[in-house]
XYZ file of C-alpha atoms in Angstrom:
771
model
C 48.144 50.629 -4.809
C 47.707 52.669 -8.016
C 46.074 56.074 -7.561
C 44.010 55.634 -10.759
C 41.882 52.701 -11.837
C 40.714 52.532 -15.459
C 37.808 50.194 -16.280
C 37.172 48.954 -19.849
C 34.946 46.158 -21.268
C 37.463 43.592 -22.461
C 40.746 42.127 -21.174
C 42.388 42.570 -24.615
C 41.526 46.278 -24.580
C 42.781 46.534 -20.984
C 46.118 44.953 -21.888
C 46.665 47.337 -24.833
C 45.759 50.462 -22.795
C 47.847 49.456 -19.756
C 50.931 49.571 -21.978
C 50.294 53.275 -22.703
C 49.732 54.477 -19.121
C 52.296 54.807 -16.316
C 52.671 53.074 -12.960
C 50.024 55.330 -11.406
C 47.326 53.569 -13.460
C 45.872 50.081 -13.198
C 43.553 48.925 -16.032
C 40.822 46.368 -15.344
C 38.130 44.751 -17.486
C 34.420 44.441 -16.679
C 34.049 41.667 -19.302
C 31.060 43.478 -20.834
C 27.924 44.388 -18.871
C 28.007 43.748 -15.118
C 24.261 44.431 -14.635
C 21.137 43.703 -16.627
C 17.393 43.496 -16.089
C 16.716 40.863 -13.429
C 16.019 37.461 -14.980
C 13.089 36.663 -12.712
C 9.802 38.048 -14.014
C 9.373 41.154 -16.143
C 11.638 43.292 -13.887
C 9.955 46.464 -15.138
C 7.494 48.327 -12.901
C 4.903 49.352 -15.486
C 2.849 51.340 -12.957
C 5.924 53.227 -11.744
C 6.894 54.880 -15.044
C 8.433 51.640 -16.361
C 11.133 51.693 -13.694
C 13.548 48.818 -14.413
C 14.938 46.462 -11.773
C 18.575 45.644 -12.450
C 20.700 42.934 -10.878
C 24.381 42.073 -11.007
C 24.790 39.056 -13.288
C 25.542 35.873 -11.314
C 28.797 35.316 -13.196
C 29.949 38.908 -12.426
C 29.443 38.991 -8.646
C 33.049 38.003 -7.823
C 34.366 40.476 -10.397
C 32.252 43.331 -8.984
C 33.540 42.523 -5.464
C 37.120 42.656 -6.753
C 36.494 45.978 -8.548
C 34.899 47.438 -5.387
C 38.073 46.678 -3.406
C 40.279 48.291 -6.064
C 38.017 51.347 -6.335
C 38.043 51.824 -2.558
C 41.807 52.425 -2.532
C 41.985 54.516 -5.733
C 41.906 58.311 -5.899
C 40.251 58.508 -9.339
C 38.122 56.008 -11.278
C 38.232 56.331 -15.083
C 35.343 54.695 -16.964
C 36.779 53.973 -20.423
C 34.139 51.789 -22.046
C 33.239 52.130 -25.756
C 31.937 55.453 -27.044
C 28.529 54.269 -28.292
C 25.248 53.909 -26.370
C 26.054 50.374 -25.245
C 29.431 51.514 -23.908
C 27.848 54.493 -22.133
C 25.324 52.153 -20.497
C 28.114 49.819 -19.313
C 29.847 52.823 -17.679
C 26.595 53.872 -16.002
C 25.943 50.354 -14.665
C 29.525 50.238 -13.319
C 28.958 53.633 -11.661
C 25.807 52.301 -9.986
C 27.119 48.815 -9.097
C 30.411 50.115 -7.635
C 28.763 53.032 -5.753
C 31.007 55.521 -7.505
C 29.010 58.580 -6.434
C 31.362 58.654 -3.404
C 34.507 58.660 -5.602
C 35.998 61.062 -8.104
C 34.822 59.441 -11.352
C 35.706 60.495 -14.874
C 34.291 59.217 -18.151
C 36.694 59.031 -21.104
C 36.144 57.890 -24.695
C 38.384 57.345 -27.684
C 37.852 56.202 -31.242
C 41.108 54.258 -31.448
C 43.347 52.515 -28.939
C 46.627 54.343 -29.587
C 48.883 56.084 -27.069
C 48.041 59.506 -28.536
C 44.271 58.866 -28.353
C 44.395 57.470 -24.795
C 46.496 60.339 -23.411
C 44.273 62.880 -25.181
C 41.193 61.244 -23.614
C 42.775 61.424 -20.127
C 43.315 65.163 -20.677
C 39.665 65.656 -21.752
C 37.400 63.689 -19.406
C 33.648 64.238 -19.146
C 30.758 62.953 -17.067
C 28.467 60.065 -18.042
C 26.034 61.132 -20.776
C 22.658 60.179 -19.272
C 20.860 60.779 -22.588
C 22.933 58.065 -24.289
C 22.306 55.774 -21.307
C 18.563 56.424 -21.556
C 18.549 55.589 -25.277
C 20.117 52.204 -24.513
C 17.845 51.747 -21.489
C 14.786 52.480 -23.623
C 15.861 49.844 -26.181
C 16.477 47.256 -23.456
C 13.182 47.946 -21.655
C 11.139 48.011 -24.853
C 12.681 44.769 -26.116
C 12.042 43.063 -22.754
C 8.387 44.219 -22.806
C 7.855 42.950 -26.356
C 9.600 39.635 -25.737
C 7.950 39.059 -22.355
C 4.422 39.719 -23.596
C 4.643 38.375 -27.154
C 6.471 35.093 -26.496
C 3.698 33.605 -24.279
C 1.208 34.406 -27.052
C 3.283 32.223 -29.378
C 3.546 29.471 -26.740
C -0.225 29.329 -26.477
C -1.186 29.918 -30.101
C 1.649 28.279 -32.084
C 4.107 26.090 -30.138
C 5.792 26.021 -26.701
C 9.269 27.552 -26.187
C 9.035 29.997 -29.103
C 10.215 33.588 -28.799
C 9.491 36.869 -30.532
C 11.459 40.082 -30.661
C 10.811 43.568 -31.978
C 13.644 43.609 -34.556
C 14.199 39.870 -35.041
C 10.567 39.274 -36.079
C 10.799 41.981 -38.739
C 14.080 40.525 -40.031
C 12.416 37.103 -40.362
C 9.492 38.753 -42.168
C 11.894 40.074 -44.836
C 13.174 36.537 -45.458
C 9.661 35.018 -45.461
C 8.399 37.636 -47.937
C 11.357 36.972 -50.214
C 10.625 33.234 -50.157
C 6.973 33.846 -51.069
C 8.059 36.084 -53.966
C 10.289 33.273 -55.220
C 7.498 30.670 -54.881
C 5.090 32.873 -56.852
C 7.615 33.713 -59.560
C 6.843 32.244 -62.988
C 9.942 31.577 -65.072
C 9.735 32.583 -68.719
C 12.317 32.202 -71.466
C 13.712 34.580 -74.080
C 16.646 34.620 -76.479
C 19.732 36.808 -76.204
C 21.455 37.324 -79.546
C 25.180 38.064 -79.887
C 27.134 38.653 -83.053
C 30.872 38.136 -83.560
C 32.136 40.487 -86.267
C 35.519 41.028 -87.922
C 36.727 44.583 -88.661
C 39.912 45.706 -90.442
C 41.724 46.141 -87.121
C 40.372 43.216 -85.134
C 37.360 41.327 -83.830
C 34.439 42.638 -81.802
C 31.467 41.077 -80.045
C 28.131 42.893 -80.050
C 24.670 42.224 -78.608
C 21.322 42.673 -80.361
C 19.441 45.715 -79.063
C 16.405 43.676 -77.976
C 15.702 40.142 -76.782
C 13.654 37.707 -78.880
C 10.689 35.970 -77.285
C 10.664 32.537 -78.970
C 12.167 30.156 -81.528
C 10.017 31.549 -84.336
C 11.479 35.043 -83.905
C 15.004 33.581 -83.676
C 14.636 31.638 -86.921
C 13.184 34.655 -88.731
C 16.016 36.926 -87.578
C 18.803 34.461 -88.418
C 17.231 33.785 -91.810
C 17.232 37.571 -92.497
C 20.891 37.810 -91.456
C 22.079 35.011 -93.818
C 23.200 37.310 -96.620
C 23.077 40.605 -94.736
C 25.844 43.171 -94.948
C 26.676 44.679 -91.556
C 28.426 47.995 -91.170
C 29.332 50.491 -88.455
C 26.528 53.071 -88.360
C 27.694 55.008 -85.324
C 30.625 55.207 -82.937
C 30.661 57.263 -79.744
C 33.569 57.799 -77.380
C 32.964 59.444 -74.014
C 35.327 60.303 -71.202
C 34.142 59.208 -67.782
C 35.385 59.093 -64.225
C 34.850 56.610 -61.438
C 35.069 57.688 -57.823
C 36.064 55.567 -54.847
C 33.608 54.406 -52.211
C 33.527 56.032 -48.793
C 35.452 54.311 -45.975
C 33.692 51.463 -44.209
C 30.779 51.746 -41.819
C 29.753 48.667 -39.819
C 27.190 47.560 -42.404
C 29.379 48.157 -45.492
C 32.256 46.285 -43.806
C 29.920 43.363 -43.075
C 28.699 43.362 -46.695
C 32.147 43.574 -48.271
C 33.699 40.980 -45.929
C 30.879 38.618 -46.909
C 31.370 39.182 -50.644
C 35.165 39.274 -50.742
C 36.169 37.005 -47.849
C 33.080 34.802 -47.334
C 32.764 35.925 -43.684
C 29.481 35.732 -41.811
C 28.312 38.965 -40.186
C 29.190 37.733 -36.676
C 32.628 36.505 -37.805
C 33.374 39.928 -39.300
C 32.490 41.664 -36.021
C 34.532 39.220 -33.910
C 37.619 39.742 -36.074
C 37.114 43.529 -36.243
C 36.826 43.631 -32.433
C 40.235 41.926 -32.138
C 41.767 44.449 -34.533
C 40.268 47.350 -32.565
C 41.368 46.003 -29.191
C 44.884 45.500 -30.563
C 45.012 49.197 -31.458
C 45.147 48.522 -35.211
C 41.805 49.954 -36.415
C 39.307 52.509 -35.135
C 36.048 51.560 -33.388
C 34.124 49.042 -35.484
C 30.507 49.891 -34.577
C 29.716 53.029 -36.518
C 27.364 54.348 -39.183
C 29.600 57.336 -39.986
C 31.774 57.696 -43.120
C 33.597 60.676 -41.629
C 37.407 60.697 -41.277
C 39.229 63.007 -38.862
C 41.596 65.684 -40.188
C 44.489 63.703 -38.682
C 43.398 60.577 -40.563
C 42.985 62.457 -43.858
C 46.467 63.933 -43.457
C 47.931 60.513 -42.585
C 46.309 58.914 -45.637
C 47.557 61.767 -47.876
C 51.177 61.243 -46.777
C 50.946 57.487 -47.358
C 49.312 57.820 -50.809
C 52.005 60.266 -51.986
C 54.790 58.105 -50.531
C 53.502 54.800 -51.969
C 51.902 55.856 -55.272
C 52.871 59.441 -56.111
C 51.315 62.885 -55.746
C 49.032 62.395 -58.779
C 47.198 59.622 -56.863
C 46.395 61.833 -53.859
C 42.929 63.376 -53.524
C 42.102 64.146 -49.856
C 38.317 63.848 -49.491
C 35.928 64.485 -46.597
C 32.862 62.232 -46.714
C 29.560 63.117 -45.097
C 27.117 60.657 -43.575
C 23.702 60.826 -45.240
C 21.836 59.016 -42.441
C 20.123 61.467 -40.085
C 20.280 58.871 -37.316
C 24.036 58.308 -37.558
C 25.234 57.821 -34.028
C 27.222 60.447 -32.134
C 30.233 61.922 -34.031
C 32.007 58.627 -34.723
C 34.599 58.068 -37.420
C 34.444 55.525 -40.203
C 36.374 52.271 -39.735
C 39.997 52.898 -40.730
C 43.565 51.868 -39.811
C 45.065 53.771 -36.889
C 48.303 54.046 -38.886
C 48.069 54.236 -42.701
C 51.775 53.414 -43.073
C 51.017 49.866 -41.881
C 49.967 48.174 -45.150
C 49.670 44.671 -43.701
C 49.766 42.894 -40.339
C 50.587 39.447 -38.982
C 47.973 38.566 -36.365
C 46.244 35.547 -37.898
C 44.679 34.686 -41.258
C 41.241 36.216 -40.585
C 42.662 39.329 -38.943
C 45.210 39.863 -41.738
C 42.619 39.550 -44.510
C 40.069 41.831 -42.840
C 42.736 44.448 -42.096
C 43.831 44.331 -45.751
C 40.228 45.084 -46.769
C 39.898 47.971 -44.279
C 43.276 49.474 -45.229
C 42.563 49.330 -48.966
C 39.054 50.778 -48.659
C 40.193 53.641 -46.400
C 43.310 54.528 -48.433
C 41.379 54.278 -51.743
C 38.804 56.754 -50.373
C 41.606 59.371 -50.290
C 42.903 58.659 -53.803
C 42.235 60.214 -57.211
C 39.284 59.355 -59.408
C 39.873 56.729 -62.095
C 39.726 58.181 -65.623
C 38.007 56.032 -68.264
C 37.136 56.170 -71.914
C 33.890 54.439 -72.867
C 33.209 53.451 -76.461
C 29.877 52.388 -77.979
C 29.816 50.994 -81.526
C 26.456 50.540 -83.278
C 26.265 47.932 -86.081
C 23.371 47.960 -88.572
C 22.007 46.146 -91.595
C 18.991 46.953 -93.724
C 17.772 43.346 -93.422
C 16.505 43.658 -89.815
C 14.893 46.430 -87.740
C 17.127 45.914 -84.709
C 20.799 46.813 -84.409
C 23.824 45.313 -82.661
C 25.820 47.258 -80.107
C 29.351 46.709 -78.800
C 30.564 48.430 -75.623
C 34.106 48.868 -74.444
C 35.880 50.589 -71.600
C 39.517 51.628 -71.371
C 41.196 52.850 -68.164
C 43.265 55.943 -69.014
C 44.379 56.550 -65.399
C 43.754 53.925 -62.730
C 43.616 56.285 -59.721
C 42.076 54.508 -56.715
C 41.529 51.338 -58.814
C 45.224 50.670 -58.340
C 44.348 49.708 -54.771
C 40.703 48.705 -54.495
C 37.613 47.646 -56.468
C 34.294 47.435 -54.628
C 32.205 44.267 -54.930
C 28.521 44.240 -55.783
C 25.908 42.033 -54.138
C 24.137 41.805 -57.502
C 27.125 41.229 -59.798
C 26.313 37.516 -60.183
C 23.689 38.617 -62.736
C 26.006 40.897 -64.678
C 26.209 39.772 -68.297
C 27.401 43.025 -69.847
C 30.234 42.793 -72.373
C 32.842 45.430 -71.713
C 36.467 45.363 -72.776
C 38.892 46.735 -75.308
C 37.420 47.339 -78.769
C 39.365 47.608 -82.051
C 39.540 50.938 -83.911
C 36.758 51.105 -86.507
C 35.472 53.788 -88.851
C 31.896 54.930 -89.339
C 30.523 53.229 -92.454
C 33.084 50.402 -92.276
C 31.708 47.105 -93.578
C 32.180 44.205 -91.176
C 32.489 40.523 -91.904
C 30.074 38.310 -89.990
C 31.851 35.463 -88.223
C 28.931 33.961 -86.271
C 25.574 35.087 -84.853
C 24.375 33.118 -81.831
C 20.928 33.136 -80.209
C 21.009 31.580 -76.725
C 17.904 30.737 -74.755
C 17.928 32.448 -71.370
C 15.424 32.484 -68.542
C 14.044 35.151 -66.237
C 15.406 34.803 -62.727
C 13.382 34.889 -59.534
C 14.421 37.400 -56.865
C 17.667 36.402 -55.124
C 17.396 35.078 -51.596
C 19.183 37.092 -48.964
C 22.676 36.292 -47.832
C 23.691 37.818 -44.498
C 25.349 40.769 -46.272
C 22.328 41.667 -48.397
C 20.018 41.315 -45.368
C 22.170 43.830 -43.459
C 21.982 46.151 -46.466
C 18.165 45.846 -46.553
C 17.799 46.427 -42.798
C 19.956 49.540 -43.090
C 17.971 50.819 -46.108
C 14.732 50.426 -44.131
C 16.224 52.165 -41.073
C 15.780 49.022 -38.942
C 18.446 48.436 -36.308
C 21.779 50.163 -35.795
C 25.448 49.110 -36.172
C 25.421 47.319 -32.818
C 22.269 45.282 -33.636
C 22.811 43.877 -37.169
C 25.051 40.925 -36.196
C 23.081 39.906 -33.052
C 19.774 40.074 -34.960
C 21.012 37.816 -37.763
C 22.564 35.359 -35.281
C 19.413 35.283 -33.128
C 16.957 34.452 -35.929
C 19.172 31.496 -36.910
C 19.749 30.249 -33.346
C 16.002 30.315 -32.679
C 15.250 28.184 -35.719
C 13.248 30.747 -37.701
C 15.859 31.063 -40.438
C 18.584 28.726 -41.661
C 21.492 28.864 -44.052
C 21.006 26.243 -46.705
C 22.781 24.944 -49.765
C 20.930 23.692 -52.839
C 22.619 21.566 -55.483
C 20.322 22.952 -58.173
C 18.783 20.945 -60.974
C 19.563 20.292 -64.614
C 17.756 22.410 -67.202
C 17.799 22.196 -70.998
C 18.203 25.254 -73.201
C 18.462 25.884 -76.930
C 21.288 27.529 -78.856
C 20.847 28.631 -82.493
C 23.922 29.498 -84.539
C 24.260 31.186 -87.923
C 27.657 30.510 -89.504
C 28.618 30.451 -93.183
C 24.947 31.003 -94.157
C 23.916 27.838 -92.302
C 21.643 27.743 -89.244
C 22.269 25.000 -86.671
C 20.338 24.360 -83.444
C 21.702 22.531 -80.403
C 20.164 21.461 -77.115
C 22.458 22.048 -74.150
C 22.111 21.606 -70.393
C 22.990 23.739 -67.390
C 22.536 23.640 -63.622
C 20.007 26.146 -62.304
C 18.877 27.026 -58.777
C 22.214 26.304 -57.110
C 22.412 28.161 -53.805
C 25.152 28.578 -51.197
C 24.889 30.277 -47.789
C 21.483 31.733 -48.646
C 18.955 32.455 -45.889
C 15.795 30.338 -45.997
C 12.817 30.667 -43.636
C 11.968 27.468 -41.766
C 8.392 26.202 -41.565
C 8.063 27.504 -38.008
C 9.521 30.847 -39.150
C 6.801 31.148 -41.798
C 3.957 30.139 -39.450
C 5.104 32.546 -36.702
C 5.557 35.400 -39.211
C 2.097 34.872 -40.708
C 0.548 34.772 -37.214
C 2.316 37.960 -36.062
C 1.522 39.717 -39.341
C -2.176 38.901 -38.871
C -2.445 39.879 -35.196
C 0.423 42.349 -34.601
C 0.633 44.188 -37.901
C 2.020 47.361 -36.277
C 4.946 45.553 -34.644
C 5.666 43.861 -37.989
C 5.483 47.090 -39.999
C 8.862 48.154 -41.417
C 8.066 51.857 -41.207
C 6.931 51.587 -37.575
C 10.095 49.664 -36.617
C 12.224 52.367 -38.266
C 10.244 55.049 -36.408
C 11.078 53.341 -33.107
C 14.790 53.534 -34.029
C 14.345 57.254 -34.732
C 12.758 57.650 -31.280
C 15.876 56.076 -29.728
C 17.991 58.591 -31.672
C 15.882 61.464 -30.313
C 16.294 60.160 -26.751
C 20.088 60.063 -27.308
C 19.942 63.674 -28.497
C 17.902 64.746 -25.458
C 14.832 65.581 -27.544
C 12.472 62.957 -26.067
C 11.902 61.506 -22.577
C 12.527 57.765 -22.714
C 9.646 56.902 -20.377
C 7.165 58.857 -22.522
C 8.311 56.962 -25.597
C 7.761 53.622 -23.765
C 4.309 54.781 -22.548
C 3.220 55.698 -26.082
C 4.328 52.287 -27.352
C 3.214 50.028 -24.534
C -0.461 50.883 -23.940
C -1.774 49.989 -27.440
C 0.653 47.051 -27.653
C -0.533 45.548 -24.353
C -4.195 45.838 -25.436
C -3.267 44.081 -28.680
C -1.675 41.204 -26.707
C -4.753 40.716 -24.508
C -7.097 40.817 -27.515
C -5.026 38.209 -29.371
C -4.787 35.862 -26.381
C -8.557 35.918 -25.945
C -9.828 35.841 -29.511
C -7.262 34.411 -31.964
C -7.204 30.827 -33.248
C -4.201 28.492 -32.966
C -1.766 28.687 -35.883
C -0.265 25.459 -37.202
C 0.284 26.269 -40.874
C -2.013 23.321 -41.576
C -2.194 22.227 -45.208
C -4.348 19.349 -46.482
C -2.444 17.096 -48.902
C -5.215 14.643 -49.825
C -6.658 11.324 -48.658
C -4.859 8.118 -47.723
C -5.169 5.705 -50.711
C -6.190 2.756 -48.483
C -7.984 4.138 -45.412
C -9.396 7.260 -47.063
C -8.307 9.292 -44.008
C -7.295 12.926 -44.405
C -3.530 13.629 -44.614
C -2.299 17.032 -43.453
C 1.068 18.772 -43.066
C 1.402 21.049 -40.039
C 3.583 22.318 -37.215
C 3.491 19.999 -34.213
C 4.978 20.196 -30.739
C 8.402 19.125 -31.999
C 8.361 20.738 -35.427
C 7.025 20.118 -38.955
C 5.079 16.850 -39.302
C 2.590 14.840 -41.328
C -0.628 13.564 -39.731
C -2.909 10.825 -41.032
C -6.453 10.949 -39.648
C -8.243 13.065 -37.067
C -9.393 11.560 -33.775
C -12.484 13.794 -33.696
C -13.519 12.779 -37.204
C -12.390 9.121 -37.320
C -12.435 8.063 -33.681
C -8.968 6.543 -34.185
C -5.678 7.851 -32.869
C -3.873 9.714 -35.709
C -0.517 8.572 -37.097
C 2.386 11.035 -37.141
C 5.684 11.304 -39.025
C 8.398 13.980 -38.859
C 9.452 15.725 -42.052
C 12.983 15.342 -43.340
C 15.315 18.306 -42.954
C 15.038 19.387 -46.599
C 11.230 19.078 -46.685
C 8.661 21.779 -45.937
C 4.980 21.666 -44.949
C 4.396 24.284 -47.654
C 5.688 22.184 -50.537
C 5.633 18.482 -49.566
C 3.456 16.352 -51.877
C 1.033 13.580 -50.919
C 3.379 10.954 -52.402
C 6.367 12.282 -50.424
C 4.280 12.363 -47.242
C 3.230 8.706 -47.660
C 6.891 7.701 -48.032
C 7.601 9.050 -44.520
C 5.248 6.446 -43.025
C 7.498 3.675 -44.317
C 9.733 4.628 -41.381
C 10.977 3.260 -39.057
C 12.686 0.706 -41.318
C 13.698 -2.593 -39.742
C 17.188 -3.349 -41.118
C 17.791 -6.634 -39.302
C 18.953 -7.891 -35.915
C 22.319 -6.910 -34.480
C 23.573 -8.487 -31.246
C 20.086 -9.580 -30.221
C 18.189 -6.362 -30.931
C 16.490 -4.969 -34.047
C 18.433 -2.267 -35.900
C 16.111 0.502 -37.141
C 16.430 3.609 -39.352
C 14.088 6.475 -38.565
C 13.611 10.254 -38.502
C 13.079 12.141 -35.232
C 12.922 15.725 -34.022
C 16.702 16.078 -34.384
C 16.944 14.414 -37.798
C 17.558 10.882 -39.140
C 19.027 8.246 -36.805
C 19.848 4.562 -36.243
C 18.340 2.860 -33.193
C 19.293 -0.350 -31.412
C 17.388 -0.771 -28.174
C 18.160 2.324 -26.076
C 21.128 3.385 -28.201
C 20.576 6.143 -30.783
C 23.124 7.257 -33.400
C 22.654 10.131 -35.845
C 22.771 9.371 -39.562
C 25.039 11.871 -41.419
C 22.950 14.498 -43.241
C 24.167 13.398 -46.695
C 22.801 9.856 -46.113
C 19.160 8.759 -46.423
C 17.315 6.666 -43.785
C 15.105 5.324 -46.611
C 18.047 3.711 -48.408
C 20.731 3.172 -45.754
C 21.975 -0.435 -45.687
C 22.298 -2.813 -42.743
C 26.127 -2.840 -42.987
C 26.323 0.971 -43.017
C 23.941 1.185 -40.034
C 26.195 -1.205 -38.080
C 29.201 1.031 -38.894
C 27.380 4.111 -37.564
C 26.260 2.247 -34.417
C 29.795 0.945 -33.683
C 31.258 4.438 -34.096
C 28.661 5.798 -31.650
C 29.357 3.055 -29.067
C 33.118 3.627 -29.372
C 32.636 7.396 -28.944
C 30.462 6.838 -25.873
C 33.051 4.460 -24.379
C 35.803 7.064 -24.790
C 33.524 9.695 -23.269
C 33.291 7.928 -19.874
C 36.219 8.649 -17.520
C 34.826 7.068 -14.369
C 31.613 5.569 -12.929
C 30.623 4.987 -9.281
C 29.122 1.889 -7.673
C 27.503 4.092 -4.978
C 25.307 5.829 -7.645
C 24.921 4.452 -11.172
C 23.622 7.855 -12.397
C 26.932 9.560 -11.442
C 29.618 9.729 -14.124
C 32.774 11.706 -14.890
C 32.729 12.382 -18.628
C 34.813 13.958 -21.377
C 32.887 16.791 -23.019
C 33.372 19.350 -25.739
C 34.926 21.815 -23.271
C 36.790 19.297 -21.100
C 35.912 16.902 -18.281
C 32.702 17.373 -16.256
C 30.558 15.655 -13.642
C 27.112 14.280 -14.543
C 24.584 13.194 -11.921
C 21.298 12.066 -13.445
C 20.377 14.798 -15.927
C 22.419 17.502 -14.182
C 25.909 18.603 -15.231
C 28.579 20.224 -13.029
C 31.879 21.921 -13.859
C 35.015 20.501 -12.272
C 37.274 22.822 -10.242
C 40.478 23.883 -11.987
C 43.484 21.637 -11.515
C 41.653 18.452 -10.437
C 42.420 15.086 -12.030
C 38.944 13.660 -12.809
C 40.044 10.020 -12.700
C 41.255 10.535 -9.078
C 38.016 12.074 -7.749
C 36.163 10.071 -5.108
C 32.398 9.690 -4.762
C 32.431 11.993 -1.694
C 34.427 14.676 -3.562
C 31.920 14.567 -6.452
C 29.007 15.048 -4.012
C 30.841 18.064 -2.557
C 31.335 19.557 -6.064
C 27.617 19.155 -6.822
C 26.645 20.906 -3.555
C 28.838 23.946 -4.200
C 27.524 25.033 -7.610
C 24.352 25.354 -9.646
C 23.663 22.495 -12.019
C 23.210 22.877 -15.734
C 21.540 20.407 -18.069
C 18.057 19.305 -19.115
C 16.732 18.823 -15.596
C 18.155 22.121 -14.383
C 16.721 23.936 -17.372
C 13.340 22.381 -16.707
C 13.391 23.693 -13.123
C 14.311 27.155 -14.300
C 11.212 27.382 -16.452
């Protein structure tokens, strides 16, 4: 047996490290956390200084037993989990769960998984940093308290099965506020005027110094320009430099990968984790832009070798954030001489981005020459201006150009301009006035939401991706695409002393991968904002993050911080439960044209819905209809609401049963008796034909037939089925995994009963019991 056991979080990391250490070391993975707050109840003793009750996760019990056996025979245990607070907490939980107080235990950390870094860490062990552990423990306890106390308020006052979280609720609020800004925005039009002029040495395009507000102003200006003589009244040339961006932090990597590669935040982190565990990049959860001296020297050698000494500019960047976590490095390659890798398409592209950003940060400034030419005439009060930019020395631009979240709105005209002289008379080719429109604020994409959270001091590198994933999984926010709509605009053109006007069309409001709040997201946010304004306050949420930082630095006791938070929060919860009204987002649309009953849009038990009538007012049972996926209770019209009550549509009989099209809680569907088949999202239940419905039904029946491997005469609720992750056993509403290596078609009824007895069930019935 090896004298040393090294424990890390992931098997990939374990495999890489094991290759660097000798036969005296065995490297094992904990597969993340082995302990967490117990699932049953609150698991926090509020009266005993918020003492948490931890339990070994059910899926980790066998692993912990295996690790205990290995630890028993080892001389030294090395805890080598990640260097941040989460990693420190994992090491502490391993120490507790494996009873390591009886063993020689050493804590080691490293910023990169290279042989040099691992051996250096072995030479410089330390003990577990309890202050870092307490910072993570404080976050976990606080988030459990908020979720445990706030979620039941939502169940009672809004809708069952909802959840709330300290950071997730604030993230949703940002998206809801943005949507309300957009709804309130009033579009106005103006005219942008450009002139194409011809000089002795070439053509140039210039823009009028101010926008025009309407057609009258456009016509007056173009009329004045008919016989005007334009000349160069001023020309300025200025030298300028452009400096590279700092190397990536977690948030800037997430933003740039979104803009350049189209990656979601979670996809970026998954790919970066693989690169880190393969020893190719440094640790990917960091808010530091710092590079080590070794890294700066390595980058310098590579820049000089690949591009020349004039491109080298070793630079040390400093992190501006006061809460930047524990002396981490920025995200960089572990070896700058490796320009590209071959691990997989996603990994290769993300590495290329990281390599270029890091190497560019150590390269020379780009040298530019910016030219501004002013063009005047005595016929109008405004002037035209042409701007150009020439790169004299490309410097870091040879490798990397940073993207901008806002560059979709960039209409500036910059390029190479011809040589002109002051006083030179220019020939007018054409002057064009194009109608443009003010734009509402842009909805967030994942990248811009991360940027906003970081600006507000909400969350830390380890929390951005989980927060954004959580708010989408819980149905408060969704990514949506809008096709946009056609809009007309006017173009006026002055050419050869003649003014022509043309009406053109364009598509406006097209959206892709933008974050939209759902109806339930808006209702929950409004409710929390009204009753828990402190929890929803951006500044307060940022202050809580600062408190975690102080705990990590040993400046604050974690239990005191929880005390200060909890007492007023708990009183707020009790007050709201007792005195607040239910929140449904109810909106009255009008009266039914025939019955005269009130029609309202609101949140119901299963989501957004329309209701006709009120049993208390009318004495009759109300009618209900679910909204379509693209509809909202905040914007649906009376006419659109009435259309929903035309469903279900009877399409005709098929094999002895009526075929119907309808909308339910999971979207539009076809129904024949007890068989339900989803209608594809691009098709409409209001217009779907009988023949198309039959096609969908047949495909569903065929899919279901292929799904069944075996049935049993002894119990008609028992089936062996093909699922998304392989074959499984279903008994009633409960699902059971099959043991490895079994052939499902050969299983007997008795063997299936035995399988069901030896494991916990999952499925709708099991989940219901758990509640």
